[in-house]
mmCIF file of C-alpha atoms in Angstrom:
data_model
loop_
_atom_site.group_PDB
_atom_site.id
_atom_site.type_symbol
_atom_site.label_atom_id
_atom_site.label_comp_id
_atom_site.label_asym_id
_atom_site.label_seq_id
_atom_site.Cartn_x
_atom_site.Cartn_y
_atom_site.Cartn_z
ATOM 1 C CA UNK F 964 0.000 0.000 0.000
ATOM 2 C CA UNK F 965 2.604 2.277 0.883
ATOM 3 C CA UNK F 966 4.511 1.880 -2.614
ATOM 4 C CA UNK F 967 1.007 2.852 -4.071
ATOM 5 C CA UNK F 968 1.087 6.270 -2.461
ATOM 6 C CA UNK F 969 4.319 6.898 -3.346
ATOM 7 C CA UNK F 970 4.049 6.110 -6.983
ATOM 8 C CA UNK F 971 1.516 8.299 -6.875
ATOM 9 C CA UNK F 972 3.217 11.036 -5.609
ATOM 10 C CA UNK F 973 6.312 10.166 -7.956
ATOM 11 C CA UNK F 974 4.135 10.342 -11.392
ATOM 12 C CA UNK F 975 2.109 13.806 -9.816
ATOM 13 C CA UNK F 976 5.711 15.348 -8.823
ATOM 14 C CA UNK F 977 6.874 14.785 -12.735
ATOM 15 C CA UNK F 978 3.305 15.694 -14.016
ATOM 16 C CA UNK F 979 3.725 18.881 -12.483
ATOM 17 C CA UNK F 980 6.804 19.971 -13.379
ATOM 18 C CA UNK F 981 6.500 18.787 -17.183
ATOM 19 C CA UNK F 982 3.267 20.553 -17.112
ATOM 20 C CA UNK F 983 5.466 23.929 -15.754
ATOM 21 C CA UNK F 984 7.715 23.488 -19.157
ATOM 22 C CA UNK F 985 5.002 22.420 -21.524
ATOM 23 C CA UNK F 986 6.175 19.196 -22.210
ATOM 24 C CA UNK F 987 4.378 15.701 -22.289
ATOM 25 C CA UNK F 988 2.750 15.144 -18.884
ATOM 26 C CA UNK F 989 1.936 11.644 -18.624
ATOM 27 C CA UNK F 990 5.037 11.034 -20.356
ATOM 28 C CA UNK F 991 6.831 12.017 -17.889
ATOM 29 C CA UNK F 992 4.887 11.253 -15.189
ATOM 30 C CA UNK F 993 5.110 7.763 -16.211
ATOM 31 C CA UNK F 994 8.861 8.110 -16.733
ATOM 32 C CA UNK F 995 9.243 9.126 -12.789
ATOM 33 C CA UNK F 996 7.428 5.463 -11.908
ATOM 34 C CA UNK F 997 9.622 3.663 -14.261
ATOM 35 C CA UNK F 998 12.923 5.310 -12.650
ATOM 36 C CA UNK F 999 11.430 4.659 -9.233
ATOM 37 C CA UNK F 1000 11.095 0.801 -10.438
ATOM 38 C CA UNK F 1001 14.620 1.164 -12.258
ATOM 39 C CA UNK F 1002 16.481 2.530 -9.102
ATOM 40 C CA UNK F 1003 14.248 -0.234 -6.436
ATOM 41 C CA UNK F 1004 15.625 -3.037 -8.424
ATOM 42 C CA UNK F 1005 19.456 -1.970 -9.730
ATOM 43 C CA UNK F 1006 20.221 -0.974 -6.179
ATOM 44 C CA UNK F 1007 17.901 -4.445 -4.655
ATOM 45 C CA UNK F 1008 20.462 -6.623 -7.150
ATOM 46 C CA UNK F 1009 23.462 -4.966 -5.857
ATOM 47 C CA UNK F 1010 22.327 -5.202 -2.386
ATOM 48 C CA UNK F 1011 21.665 -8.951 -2.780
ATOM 49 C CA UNK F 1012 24.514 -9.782 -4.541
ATOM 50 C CA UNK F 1013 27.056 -7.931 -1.919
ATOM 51 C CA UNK F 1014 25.028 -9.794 0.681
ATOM 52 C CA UNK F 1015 25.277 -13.311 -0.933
ATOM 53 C CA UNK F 1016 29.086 -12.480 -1.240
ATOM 54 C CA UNK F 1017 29.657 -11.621 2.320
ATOM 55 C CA UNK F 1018 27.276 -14.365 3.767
ATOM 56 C CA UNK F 1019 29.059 -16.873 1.520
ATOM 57 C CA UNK F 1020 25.304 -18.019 -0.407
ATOM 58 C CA UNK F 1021 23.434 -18.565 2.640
ATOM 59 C CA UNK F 1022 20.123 -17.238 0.849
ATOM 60 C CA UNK F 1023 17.592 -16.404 3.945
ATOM 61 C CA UNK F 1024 19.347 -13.537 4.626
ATOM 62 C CA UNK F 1025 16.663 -10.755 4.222
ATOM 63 C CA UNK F 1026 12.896 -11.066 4.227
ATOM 64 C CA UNK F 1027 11.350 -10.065 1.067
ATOM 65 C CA UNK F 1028 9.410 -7.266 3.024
ATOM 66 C CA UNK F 1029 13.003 -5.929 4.727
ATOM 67 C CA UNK F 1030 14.716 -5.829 1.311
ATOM 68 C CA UNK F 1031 11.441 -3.747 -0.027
ATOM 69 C CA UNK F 1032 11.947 -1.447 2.728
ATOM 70 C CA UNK F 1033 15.651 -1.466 2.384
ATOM 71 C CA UNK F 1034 15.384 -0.632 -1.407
ATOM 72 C CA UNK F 1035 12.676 1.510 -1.463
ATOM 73 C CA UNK F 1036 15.230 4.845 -0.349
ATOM 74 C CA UNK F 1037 17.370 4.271 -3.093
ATOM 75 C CA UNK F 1038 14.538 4.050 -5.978
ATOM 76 C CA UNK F 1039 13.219 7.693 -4.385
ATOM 77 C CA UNK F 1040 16.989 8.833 -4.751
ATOM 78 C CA UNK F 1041 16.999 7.868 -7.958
ATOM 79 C CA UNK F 1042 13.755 10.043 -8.702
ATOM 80 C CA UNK F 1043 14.970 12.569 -6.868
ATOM 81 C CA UNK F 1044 18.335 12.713 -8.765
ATOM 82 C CA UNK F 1045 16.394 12.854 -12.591
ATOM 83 C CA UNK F 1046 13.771 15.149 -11.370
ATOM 84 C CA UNK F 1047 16.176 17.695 -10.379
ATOM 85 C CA UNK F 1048 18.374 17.335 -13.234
ATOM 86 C CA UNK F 1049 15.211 17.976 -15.529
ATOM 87 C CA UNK F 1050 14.345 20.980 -13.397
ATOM 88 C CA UNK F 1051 17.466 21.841 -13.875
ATOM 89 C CA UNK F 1052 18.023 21.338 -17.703
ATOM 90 C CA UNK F 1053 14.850 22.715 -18.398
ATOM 91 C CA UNK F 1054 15.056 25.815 -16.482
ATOM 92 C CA UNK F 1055 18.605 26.937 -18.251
ATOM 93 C CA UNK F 1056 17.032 26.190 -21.248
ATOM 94 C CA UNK F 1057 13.580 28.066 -20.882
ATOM 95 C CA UNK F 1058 12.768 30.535 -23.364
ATOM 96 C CA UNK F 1059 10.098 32.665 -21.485
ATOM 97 C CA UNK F 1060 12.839 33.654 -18.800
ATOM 98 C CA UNK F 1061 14.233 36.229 -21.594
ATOM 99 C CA UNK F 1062 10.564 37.966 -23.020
ATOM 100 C CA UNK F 1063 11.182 41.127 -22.973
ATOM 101 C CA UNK F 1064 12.878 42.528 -26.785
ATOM 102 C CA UNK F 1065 14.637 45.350 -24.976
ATOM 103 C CA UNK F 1066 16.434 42.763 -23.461
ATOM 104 C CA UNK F 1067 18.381 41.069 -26.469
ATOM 105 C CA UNK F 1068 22.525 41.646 -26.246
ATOM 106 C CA UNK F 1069 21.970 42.936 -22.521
ATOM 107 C CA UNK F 1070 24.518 41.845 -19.760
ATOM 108 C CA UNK F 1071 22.622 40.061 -16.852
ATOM 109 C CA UNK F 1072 23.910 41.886 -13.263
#
């Protein structure tokens, strides 16, 4: 239940902002779940396999709901890392921050 919620706040985070910069919505509100998913497992693989390493195979190491939890900060990092890079990107590259003509060939102070 709880990854519910936060999917939904992951795909209405990216809605938002692609909405701000007029570009596909659910695109990339869809695009903010996948990462989520993307980040959960890549980081959940590298967790198991470091803990199968230093365990030596024993394979009842973590519960399936402890890994979840375990994983679950790094898929949210991973969100947090692409949505910031697209407010970023976007932001630099948005051309309503320069509307005013009288502006053109003007030094910024």
């Amino acid at each position: 239940m709880l990854s519910v919620i936060l999917l939904y706040w992951i795909g209405k985070y990216f809605y938002k902002l692609a909405d701000e910069y007029n570009k596909s919505k659910w695109g990339y509100g869809i695009l903010g779940i996948v990462i989520f998913y993307a980040g959960f497992f890549l980081f959940g693989f590298g967790i198991i396999f470091i803990a199968e390493v230093v365990s030596e195979g024993s394979t009842d190491i973590f519960s399936d709901t402890l890994l979840g939890f375990i994983m679950m900060p790094f898929g949210v990092l991973s969100c947090y890392v692409l949505y910031k890079y697209l407010e970023k990107t976007w932001n630099k590259n948005d051309p309503r921050k320069n509307n005013m003509i009288d502006q053109i060939g003007k030094q910024e102070n």
